[in-house]
mmCIF file of C-alpha atoms in Angstrom:
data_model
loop_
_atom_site.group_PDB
_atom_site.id
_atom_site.type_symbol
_atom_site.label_atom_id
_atom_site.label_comp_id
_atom_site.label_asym_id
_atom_site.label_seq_id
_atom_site.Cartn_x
_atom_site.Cartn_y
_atom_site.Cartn_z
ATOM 1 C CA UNK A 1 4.898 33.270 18.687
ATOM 2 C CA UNK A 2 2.811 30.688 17.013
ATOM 3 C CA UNK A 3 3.915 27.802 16.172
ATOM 4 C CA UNK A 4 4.346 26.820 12.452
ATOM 5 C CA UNK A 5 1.915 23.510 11.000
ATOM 6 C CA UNK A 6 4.123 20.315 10.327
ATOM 7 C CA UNK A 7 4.899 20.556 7.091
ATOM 8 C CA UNK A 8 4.402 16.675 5.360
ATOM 9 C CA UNK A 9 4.688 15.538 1.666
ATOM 10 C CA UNK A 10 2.780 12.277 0.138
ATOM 11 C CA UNK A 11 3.447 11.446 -2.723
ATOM 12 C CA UNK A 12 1.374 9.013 -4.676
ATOM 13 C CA UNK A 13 -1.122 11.519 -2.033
ATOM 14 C CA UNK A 14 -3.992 10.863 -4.458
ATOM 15 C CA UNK A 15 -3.684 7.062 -4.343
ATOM 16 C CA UNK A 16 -5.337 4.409 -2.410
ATOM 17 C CA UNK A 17 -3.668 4.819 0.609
ATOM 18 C CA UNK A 18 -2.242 8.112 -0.181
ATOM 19 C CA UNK A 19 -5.792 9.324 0.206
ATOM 20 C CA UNK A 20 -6.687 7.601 3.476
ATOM 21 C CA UNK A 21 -3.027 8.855 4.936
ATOM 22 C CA UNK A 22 -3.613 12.772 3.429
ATOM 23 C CA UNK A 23 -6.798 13.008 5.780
ATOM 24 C CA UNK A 24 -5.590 11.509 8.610
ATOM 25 C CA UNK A 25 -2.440 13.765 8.417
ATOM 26 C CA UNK A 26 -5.041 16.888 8.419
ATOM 27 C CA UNK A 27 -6.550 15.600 11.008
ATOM 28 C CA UNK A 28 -3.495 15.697 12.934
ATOM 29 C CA UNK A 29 -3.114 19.581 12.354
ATOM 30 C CA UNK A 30 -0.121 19.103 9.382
ATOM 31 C CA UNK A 31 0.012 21.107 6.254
ATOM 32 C CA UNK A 32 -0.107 18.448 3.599
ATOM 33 C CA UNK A 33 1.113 18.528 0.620
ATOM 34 C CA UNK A 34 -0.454 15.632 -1.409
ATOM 35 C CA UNK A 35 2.284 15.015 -5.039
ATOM 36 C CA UNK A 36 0.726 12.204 -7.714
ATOM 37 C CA UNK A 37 1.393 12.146 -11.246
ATOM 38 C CA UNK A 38 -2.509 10.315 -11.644
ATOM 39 C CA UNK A 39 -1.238 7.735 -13.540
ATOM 40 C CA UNK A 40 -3.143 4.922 -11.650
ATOM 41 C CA UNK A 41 -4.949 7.381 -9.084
ATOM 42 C CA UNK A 42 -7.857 9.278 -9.212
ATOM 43 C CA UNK A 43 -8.768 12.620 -8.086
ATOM 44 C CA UNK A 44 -12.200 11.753 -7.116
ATOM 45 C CA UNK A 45 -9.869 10.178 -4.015
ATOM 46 C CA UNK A 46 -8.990 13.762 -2.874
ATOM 47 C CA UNK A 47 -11.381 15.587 -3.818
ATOM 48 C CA UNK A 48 -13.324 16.668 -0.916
ATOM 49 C CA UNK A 49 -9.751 17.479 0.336
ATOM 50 C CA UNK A 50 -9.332 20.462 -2.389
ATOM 51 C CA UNK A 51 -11.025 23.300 -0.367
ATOM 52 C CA UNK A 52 -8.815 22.352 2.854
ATOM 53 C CA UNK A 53 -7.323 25.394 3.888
ATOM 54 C CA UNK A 54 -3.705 23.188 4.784
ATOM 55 C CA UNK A 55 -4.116 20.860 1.868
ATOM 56 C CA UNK A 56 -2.405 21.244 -1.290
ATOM 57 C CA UNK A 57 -2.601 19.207 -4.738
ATOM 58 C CA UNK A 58 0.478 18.803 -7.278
ATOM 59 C CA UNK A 59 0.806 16.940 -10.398
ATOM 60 C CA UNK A 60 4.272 15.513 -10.527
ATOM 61 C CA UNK A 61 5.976 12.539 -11.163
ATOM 62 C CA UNK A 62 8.656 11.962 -8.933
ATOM 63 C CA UNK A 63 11.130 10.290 -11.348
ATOM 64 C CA UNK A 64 12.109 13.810 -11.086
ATOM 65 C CA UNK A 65 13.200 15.953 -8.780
ATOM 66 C CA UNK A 66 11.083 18.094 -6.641
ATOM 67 C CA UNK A 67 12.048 21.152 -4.974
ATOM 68 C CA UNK A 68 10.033 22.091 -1.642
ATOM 69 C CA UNK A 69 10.424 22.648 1.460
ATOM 70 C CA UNK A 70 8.762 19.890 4.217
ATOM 71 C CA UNK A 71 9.573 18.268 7.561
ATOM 72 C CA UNK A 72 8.402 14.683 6.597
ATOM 73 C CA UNK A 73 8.182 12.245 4.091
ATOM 74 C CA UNK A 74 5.709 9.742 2.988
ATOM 75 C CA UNK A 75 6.519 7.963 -0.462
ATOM 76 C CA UNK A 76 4.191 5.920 -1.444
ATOM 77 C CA UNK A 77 4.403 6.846 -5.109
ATOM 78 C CA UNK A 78 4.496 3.391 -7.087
ATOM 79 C CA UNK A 79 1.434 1.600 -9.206
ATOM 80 C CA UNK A 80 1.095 -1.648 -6.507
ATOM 81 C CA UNK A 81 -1.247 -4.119 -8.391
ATOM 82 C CA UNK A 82 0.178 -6.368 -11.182
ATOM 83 C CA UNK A 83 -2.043 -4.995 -13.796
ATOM 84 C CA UNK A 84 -0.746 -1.582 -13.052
ATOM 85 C CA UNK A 85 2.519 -2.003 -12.500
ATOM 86 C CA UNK A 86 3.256 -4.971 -15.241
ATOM 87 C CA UNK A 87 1.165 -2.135 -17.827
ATOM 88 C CA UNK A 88 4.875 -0.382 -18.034
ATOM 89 C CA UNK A 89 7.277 -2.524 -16.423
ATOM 90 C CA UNK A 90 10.360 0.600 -16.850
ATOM 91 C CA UNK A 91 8.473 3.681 -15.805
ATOM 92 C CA UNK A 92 7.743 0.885 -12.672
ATOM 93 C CA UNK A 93 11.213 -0.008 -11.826
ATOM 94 C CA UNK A 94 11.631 4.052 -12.313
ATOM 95 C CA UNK A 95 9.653 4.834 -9.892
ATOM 96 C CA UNK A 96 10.456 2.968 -7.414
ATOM 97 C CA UNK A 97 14.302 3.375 -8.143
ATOM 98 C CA UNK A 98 14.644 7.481 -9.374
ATOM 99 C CA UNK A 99 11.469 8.416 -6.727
ATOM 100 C CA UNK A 100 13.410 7.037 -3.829
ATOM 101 C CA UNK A 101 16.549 8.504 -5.069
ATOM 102 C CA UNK A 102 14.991 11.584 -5.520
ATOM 103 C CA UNK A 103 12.666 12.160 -2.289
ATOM 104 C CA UNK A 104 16.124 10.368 -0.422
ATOM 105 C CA UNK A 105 17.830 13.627 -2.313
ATOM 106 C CA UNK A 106 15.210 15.917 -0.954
ATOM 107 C CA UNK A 107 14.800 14.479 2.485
ATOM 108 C CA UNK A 108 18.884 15.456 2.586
ATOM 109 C CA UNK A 109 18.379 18.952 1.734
ATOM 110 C CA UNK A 110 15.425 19.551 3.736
ATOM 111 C CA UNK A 111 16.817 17.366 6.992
ATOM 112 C CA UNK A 112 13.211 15.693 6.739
ATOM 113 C CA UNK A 113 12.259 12.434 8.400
ATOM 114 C CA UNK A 114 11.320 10.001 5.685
ATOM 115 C CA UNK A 115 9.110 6.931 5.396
ATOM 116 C CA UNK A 116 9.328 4.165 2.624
ATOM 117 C CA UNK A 117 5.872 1.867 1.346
ATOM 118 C CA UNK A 118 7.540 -0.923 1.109
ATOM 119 C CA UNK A 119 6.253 -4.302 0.388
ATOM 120 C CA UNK A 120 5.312 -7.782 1.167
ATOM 121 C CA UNK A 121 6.639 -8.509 -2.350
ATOM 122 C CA UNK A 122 10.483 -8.096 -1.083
ATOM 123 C CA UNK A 123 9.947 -11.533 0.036
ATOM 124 C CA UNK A 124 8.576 -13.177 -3.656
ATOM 125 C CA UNK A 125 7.470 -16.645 -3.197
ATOM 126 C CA UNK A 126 8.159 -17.724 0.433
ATOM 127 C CA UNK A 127 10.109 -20.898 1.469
ATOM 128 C CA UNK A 128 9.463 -19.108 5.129
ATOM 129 C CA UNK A 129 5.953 -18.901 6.538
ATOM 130 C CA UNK A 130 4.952 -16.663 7.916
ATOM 131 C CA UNK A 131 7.610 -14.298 6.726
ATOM 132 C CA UNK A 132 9.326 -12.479 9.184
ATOM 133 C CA UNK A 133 11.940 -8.900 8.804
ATOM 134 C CA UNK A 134 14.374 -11.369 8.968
ATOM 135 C CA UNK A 135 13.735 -12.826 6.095
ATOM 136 C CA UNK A 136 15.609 -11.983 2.919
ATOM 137 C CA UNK A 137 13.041 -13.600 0.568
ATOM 138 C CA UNK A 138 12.921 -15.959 -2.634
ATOM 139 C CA UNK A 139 12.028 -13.323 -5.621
ATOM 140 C CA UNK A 140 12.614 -14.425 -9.415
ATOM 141 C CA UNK A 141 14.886 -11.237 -10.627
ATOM 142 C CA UNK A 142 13.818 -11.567 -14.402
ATOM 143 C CA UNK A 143 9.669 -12.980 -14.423
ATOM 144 C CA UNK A 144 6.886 -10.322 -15.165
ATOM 145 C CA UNK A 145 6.896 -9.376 -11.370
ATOM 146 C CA UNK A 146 10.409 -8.458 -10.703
ATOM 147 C CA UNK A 147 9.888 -4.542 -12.048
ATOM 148 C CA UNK A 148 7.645 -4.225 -8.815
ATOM 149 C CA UNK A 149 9.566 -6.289 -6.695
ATOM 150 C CA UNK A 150 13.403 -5.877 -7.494
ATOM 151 C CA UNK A 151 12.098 -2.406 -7.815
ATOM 152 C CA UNK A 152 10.843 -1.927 -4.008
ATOM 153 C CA UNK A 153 14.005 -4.149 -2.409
ATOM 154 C CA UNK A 154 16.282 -1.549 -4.215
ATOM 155 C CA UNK A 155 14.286 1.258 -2.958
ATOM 156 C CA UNK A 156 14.619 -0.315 0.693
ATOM 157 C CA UNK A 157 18.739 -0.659 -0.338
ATOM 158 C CA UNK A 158 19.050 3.012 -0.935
ATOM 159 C CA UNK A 159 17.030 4.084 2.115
ATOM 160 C CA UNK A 160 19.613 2.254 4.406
ATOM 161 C CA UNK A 161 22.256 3.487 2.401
ATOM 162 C CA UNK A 162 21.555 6.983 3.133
ATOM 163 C CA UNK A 163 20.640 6.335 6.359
ATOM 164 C CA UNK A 164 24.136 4.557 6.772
ATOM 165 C CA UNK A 165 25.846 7.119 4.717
ATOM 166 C CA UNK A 166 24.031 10.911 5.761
ATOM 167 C CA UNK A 167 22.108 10.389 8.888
ATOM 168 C CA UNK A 168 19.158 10.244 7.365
ATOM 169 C CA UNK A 169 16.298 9.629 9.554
ATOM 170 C CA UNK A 170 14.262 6.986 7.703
ATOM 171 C CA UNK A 171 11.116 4.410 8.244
ATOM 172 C CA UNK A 172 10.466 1.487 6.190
ATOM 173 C CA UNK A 173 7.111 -0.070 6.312
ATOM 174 C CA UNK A 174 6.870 -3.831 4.259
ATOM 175 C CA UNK A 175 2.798 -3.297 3.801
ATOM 176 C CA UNK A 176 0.614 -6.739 3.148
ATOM 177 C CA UNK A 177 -2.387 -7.114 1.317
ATOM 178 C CA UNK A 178 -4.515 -3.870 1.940
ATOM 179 C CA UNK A 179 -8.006 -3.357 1.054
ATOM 180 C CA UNK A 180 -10.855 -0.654 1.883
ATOM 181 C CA UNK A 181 -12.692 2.073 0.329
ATOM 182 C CA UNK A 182 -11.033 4.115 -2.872
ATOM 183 C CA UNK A 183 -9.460 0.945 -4.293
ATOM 184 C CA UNK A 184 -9.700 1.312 -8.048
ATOM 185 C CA UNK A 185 -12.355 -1.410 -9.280
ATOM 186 C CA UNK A 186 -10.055 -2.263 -12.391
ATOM 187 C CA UNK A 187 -6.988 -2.758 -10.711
ATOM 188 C CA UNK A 188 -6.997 -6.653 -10.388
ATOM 189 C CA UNK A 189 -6.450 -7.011 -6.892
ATOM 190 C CA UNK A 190 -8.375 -9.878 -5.604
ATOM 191 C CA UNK A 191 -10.711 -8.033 -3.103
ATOM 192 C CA UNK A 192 -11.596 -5.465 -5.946
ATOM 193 C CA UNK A 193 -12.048 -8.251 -8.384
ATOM 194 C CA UNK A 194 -14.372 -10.475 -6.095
ATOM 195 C CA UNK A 195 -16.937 -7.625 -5.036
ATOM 196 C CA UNK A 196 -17.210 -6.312 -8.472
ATOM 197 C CA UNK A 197 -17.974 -9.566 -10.114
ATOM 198 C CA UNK A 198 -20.116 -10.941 -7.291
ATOM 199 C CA UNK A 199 -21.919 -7.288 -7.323
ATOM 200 C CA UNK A 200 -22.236 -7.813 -11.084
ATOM 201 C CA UNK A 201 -23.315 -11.349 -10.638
ATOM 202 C CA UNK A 202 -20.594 -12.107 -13.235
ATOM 203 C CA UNK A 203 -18.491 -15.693 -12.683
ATOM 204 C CA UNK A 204 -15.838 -14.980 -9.811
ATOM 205 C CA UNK A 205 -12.676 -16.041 -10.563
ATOM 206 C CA UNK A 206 -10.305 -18.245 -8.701
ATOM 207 C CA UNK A 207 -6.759 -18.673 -9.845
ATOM 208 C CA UNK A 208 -5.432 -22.032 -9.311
ATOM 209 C CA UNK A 209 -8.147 -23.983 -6.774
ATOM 210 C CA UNK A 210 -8.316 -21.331 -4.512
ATOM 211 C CA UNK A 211 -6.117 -22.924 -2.105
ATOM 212 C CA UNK A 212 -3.249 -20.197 -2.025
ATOM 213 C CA UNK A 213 -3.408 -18.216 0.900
ATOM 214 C CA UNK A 214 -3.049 -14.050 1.599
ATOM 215 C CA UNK A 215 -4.258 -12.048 4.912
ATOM 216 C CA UNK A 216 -5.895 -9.112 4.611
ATOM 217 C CA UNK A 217 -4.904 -5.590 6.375
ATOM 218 C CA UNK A 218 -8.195 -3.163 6.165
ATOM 219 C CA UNK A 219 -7.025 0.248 5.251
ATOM 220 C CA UNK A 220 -7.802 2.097 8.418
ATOM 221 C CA UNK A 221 -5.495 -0.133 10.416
ATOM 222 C CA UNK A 222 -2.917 -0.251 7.874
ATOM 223 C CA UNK A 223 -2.961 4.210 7.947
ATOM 224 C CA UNK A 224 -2.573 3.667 11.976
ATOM 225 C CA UNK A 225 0.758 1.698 11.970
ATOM 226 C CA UNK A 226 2.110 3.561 9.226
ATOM 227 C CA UNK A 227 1.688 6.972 11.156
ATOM 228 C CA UNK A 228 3.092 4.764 14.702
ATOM 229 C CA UNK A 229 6.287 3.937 12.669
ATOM 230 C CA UNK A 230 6.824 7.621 10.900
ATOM 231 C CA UNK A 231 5.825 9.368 15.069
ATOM 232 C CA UNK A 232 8.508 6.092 16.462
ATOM 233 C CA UNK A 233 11.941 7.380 18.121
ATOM 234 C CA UNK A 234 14.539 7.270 15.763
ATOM 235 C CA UNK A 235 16.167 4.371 17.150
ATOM 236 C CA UNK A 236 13.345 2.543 15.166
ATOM 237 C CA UNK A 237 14.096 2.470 11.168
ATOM 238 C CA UNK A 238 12.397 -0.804 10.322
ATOM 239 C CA UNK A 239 11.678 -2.650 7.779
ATOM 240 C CA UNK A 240 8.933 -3.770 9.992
ATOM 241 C CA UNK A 241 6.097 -5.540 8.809
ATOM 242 C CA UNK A 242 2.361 -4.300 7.982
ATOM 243 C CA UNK A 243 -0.757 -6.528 7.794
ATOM 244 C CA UNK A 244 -3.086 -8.729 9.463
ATOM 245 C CA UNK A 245 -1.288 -12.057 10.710
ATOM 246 C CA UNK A 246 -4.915 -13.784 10.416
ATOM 247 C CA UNK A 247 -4.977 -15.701 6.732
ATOM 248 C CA UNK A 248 -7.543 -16.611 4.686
ATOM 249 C CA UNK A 249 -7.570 -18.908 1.609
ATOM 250 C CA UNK A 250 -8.886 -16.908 -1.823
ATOM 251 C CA UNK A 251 -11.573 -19.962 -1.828
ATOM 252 C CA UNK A 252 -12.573 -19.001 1.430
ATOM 253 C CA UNK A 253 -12.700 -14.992 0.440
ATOM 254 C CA UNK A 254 -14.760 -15.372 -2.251
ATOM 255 C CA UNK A 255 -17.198 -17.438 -0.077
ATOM 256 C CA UNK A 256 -17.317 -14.465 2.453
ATOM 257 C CA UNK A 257 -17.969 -11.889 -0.523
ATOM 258 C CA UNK A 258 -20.785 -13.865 -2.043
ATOM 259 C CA UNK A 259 -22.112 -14.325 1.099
ATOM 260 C CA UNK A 260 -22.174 -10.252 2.181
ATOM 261 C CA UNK A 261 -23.186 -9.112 -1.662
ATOM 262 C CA UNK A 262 -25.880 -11.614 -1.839
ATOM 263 C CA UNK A 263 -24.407 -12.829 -5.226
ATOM 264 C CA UNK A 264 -25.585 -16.604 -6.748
ATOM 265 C CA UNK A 265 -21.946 -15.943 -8.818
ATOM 266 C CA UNK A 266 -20.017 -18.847 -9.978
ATOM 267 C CA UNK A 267 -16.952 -19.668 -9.014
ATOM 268 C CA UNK A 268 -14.557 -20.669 -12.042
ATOM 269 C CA UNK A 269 -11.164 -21.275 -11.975
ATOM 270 C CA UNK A 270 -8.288 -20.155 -14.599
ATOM 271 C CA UNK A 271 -4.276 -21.027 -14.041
ATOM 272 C CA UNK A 272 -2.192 -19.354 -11.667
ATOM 273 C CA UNK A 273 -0.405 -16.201 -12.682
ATOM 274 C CA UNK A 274 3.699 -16.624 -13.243
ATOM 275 C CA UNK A 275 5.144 -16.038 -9.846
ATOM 276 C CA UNK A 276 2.254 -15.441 -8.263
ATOM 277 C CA UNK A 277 3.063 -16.595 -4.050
ATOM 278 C CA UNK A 278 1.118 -19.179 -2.830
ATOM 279 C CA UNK A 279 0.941 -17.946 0.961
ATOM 280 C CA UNK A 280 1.649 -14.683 2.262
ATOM 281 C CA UNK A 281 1.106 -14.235 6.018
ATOM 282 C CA UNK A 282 2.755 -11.301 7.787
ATOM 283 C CA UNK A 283 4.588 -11.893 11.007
ATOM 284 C CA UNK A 284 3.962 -8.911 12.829
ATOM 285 C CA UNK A 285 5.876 -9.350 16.329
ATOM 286 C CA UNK A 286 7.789 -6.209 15.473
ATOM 287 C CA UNK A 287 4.564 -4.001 15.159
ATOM 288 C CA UNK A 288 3.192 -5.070 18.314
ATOM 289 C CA UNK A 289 6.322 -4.867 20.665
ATOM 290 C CA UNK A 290 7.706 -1.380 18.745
ATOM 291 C CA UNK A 291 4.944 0.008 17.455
ATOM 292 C CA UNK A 292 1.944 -1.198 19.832
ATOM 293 C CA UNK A 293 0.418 -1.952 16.914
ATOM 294 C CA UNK A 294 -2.127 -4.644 15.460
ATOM 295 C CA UNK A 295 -4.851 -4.657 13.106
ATOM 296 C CA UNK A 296 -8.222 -4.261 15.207
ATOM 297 C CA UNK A 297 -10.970 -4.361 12.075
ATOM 298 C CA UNK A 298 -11.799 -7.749 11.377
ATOM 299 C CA UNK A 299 -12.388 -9.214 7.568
ATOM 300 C CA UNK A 300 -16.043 -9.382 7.381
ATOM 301 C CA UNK A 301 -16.237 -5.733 9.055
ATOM 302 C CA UNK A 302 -13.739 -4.577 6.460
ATOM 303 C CA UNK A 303 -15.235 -6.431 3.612
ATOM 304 C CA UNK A 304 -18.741 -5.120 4.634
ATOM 305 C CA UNK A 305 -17.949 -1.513 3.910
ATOM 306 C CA UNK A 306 -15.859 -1.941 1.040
ATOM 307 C CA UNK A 307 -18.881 -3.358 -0.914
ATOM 308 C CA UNK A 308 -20.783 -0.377 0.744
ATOM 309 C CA UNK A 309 -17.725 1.896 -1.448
ATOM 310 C CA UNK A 310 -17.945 -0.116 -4.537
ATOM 311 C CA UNK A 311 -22.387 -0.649 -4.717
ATOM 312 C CA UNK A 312 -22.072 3.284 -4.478
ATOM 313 C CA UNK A 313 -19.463 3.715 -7.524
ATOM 314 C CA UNK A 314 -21.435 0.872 -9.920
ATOM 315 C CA UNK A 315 -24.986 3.013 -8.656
ATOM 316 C CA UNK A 316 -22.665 6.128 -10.417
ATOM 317 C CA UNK A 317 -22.237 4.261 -13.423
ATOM 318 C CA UNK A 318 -18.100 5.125 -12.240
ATOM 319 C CA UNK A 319 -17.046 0.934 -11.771
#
């Protein structure tokens, strides 16, 4: 008798790293079954997916229920940058909140193993550095940021709650700064705003000096330990963390992008965004000891073919 195709469901599948995580699930032999509601994603992401003969493409927004039948989840259905997420601050907190109550609801029903993006923003502004799972974090509950993060720590609450409560078997990933191919060139993270200017040879901008620090995960490693942490015995529930422990200052960034895009850019500097951390730098002793896990691409490696992605899209007229 032959044996039936995993049956997996990502939603926010048409997303940044929806995308990346939909192919490598094919790869892998699953029958995927990619959900977005395209309010920040693009189908262009997925669309030499469409004539996969074990992909599948839904519209939905999963403040609502969805009724299907699958054997895993991945939700990573939430806008992630500020400019996105701050855009609608409710339908934000919704997401986060109704979608985890709802693919928590369907993961239930369907006895399916479930995985939760979570995020580095569960710890706000650190008074710990790096920040470690132990960590319970320093986040303002009522400043412009709090729909995203209040939003993803009560997402995390409900996914141990179940767990706690039903059995469920869950996985809780807090992903750092990602970057790679498919980000969206208006979304205002830093690595999408740096190439784009410097490949426009428009003024690059620094917030603050330049002195606040991030590390940055490229997207292929961050798709390997999220896959490690869903295929981990069950024993293993997280939150663990996600990223690339080596940190770089945004001064220092910018330097590297001007320096691979051949930009003469200025560098000008405007005042730093309300709540915006000042260092985020992902402990990752967790990842390597349960996961085997650690970022393997290095920045100027990672940074090299993400201008390769985003000189295509401004040669298309499509950034």
């Amino acid at each position: 008798m032959k044996t039936l195709n995993k049956r997996v469901l990502v939603t926010g599948g048409a997303g940044f790293l929806g995308s990346h995580l939909c192919e490598r699930l094919l790869e892998q032999g699953c029958d995927v079954l990619c959900v977005d509601n395209f309010y920040t994603a693009t189908k262009d992401n997925i669309r030499h997916l469409l004539g996969h003969p074990h992909f599948e493409l839904m519209r939905h927004d999963v403040t609502f229920p969805l009724y299907v039948e699958v054997d895993e989840i991945y939700n990573l259905a939430c806008p992630a940058s500020p400019i996105h997420y701050q855009s609608d601050p409710v339908q934000t907190t919704k997401t986060s909140v109704h979608g985890a109550i709802n693919m928590l609801g369907l993961a239930k029903r369907t006895g399916a193993r479930i995985f939760q993006a979570s995020t580095s923003e569960v710890y706000g502004d650190p008074e710990v550095h790096p920040q470690d799972e132990g960590y319970w974090g320093r986040v303002n509950p009522i400043g412009p940021r709090a729909c995203y993060d209040e939003g993803k720590r009560c997402a995390e609450t409900l996914f141990f709650d179940y767990h706690r409560q039903h059995g469920l078997r869950v996985k809780v990933a807090r992903i750092f700064n990602t970057y790679g191919p498919r980000m969206h060139p208006d979304d205002g993270r830093v690595v999408s705003n740096f190439i784009i200017q410097a490949l426009r040879n428009e003024p690059i901008t620094l917030y603050g000096d330049g002195s606040q620090s991030r590390a940055f995960c490229y997207v292929d490693d961050m798709i390997e330990g999220i896959v490690r942490l869903m295929e981990s015995p069950e024993a293993v529930t997280g939150p663990i963390n996600l990223g690339n422990p080596v940190e770089f200052s945004m001064r220092e960034l910018a330097e590297c992008v001007r320096e691979l895009t051949g930009s003469n850019a200025p560098l000008i500097e405007r005042p730093l965004p309300v709540d915006d951390p000042r260092q985020r730098r992902p402990d990752i002793r967790l990842a390597r000891e349960l996961l085997a896990w650690e970022p393997r691409v290095q920045l100027v490696e990672g940074l090299r073919r993400t201008v390769e992605y985003f000189e295509a899209l401004l040669r298309r007229g499509l950034a």
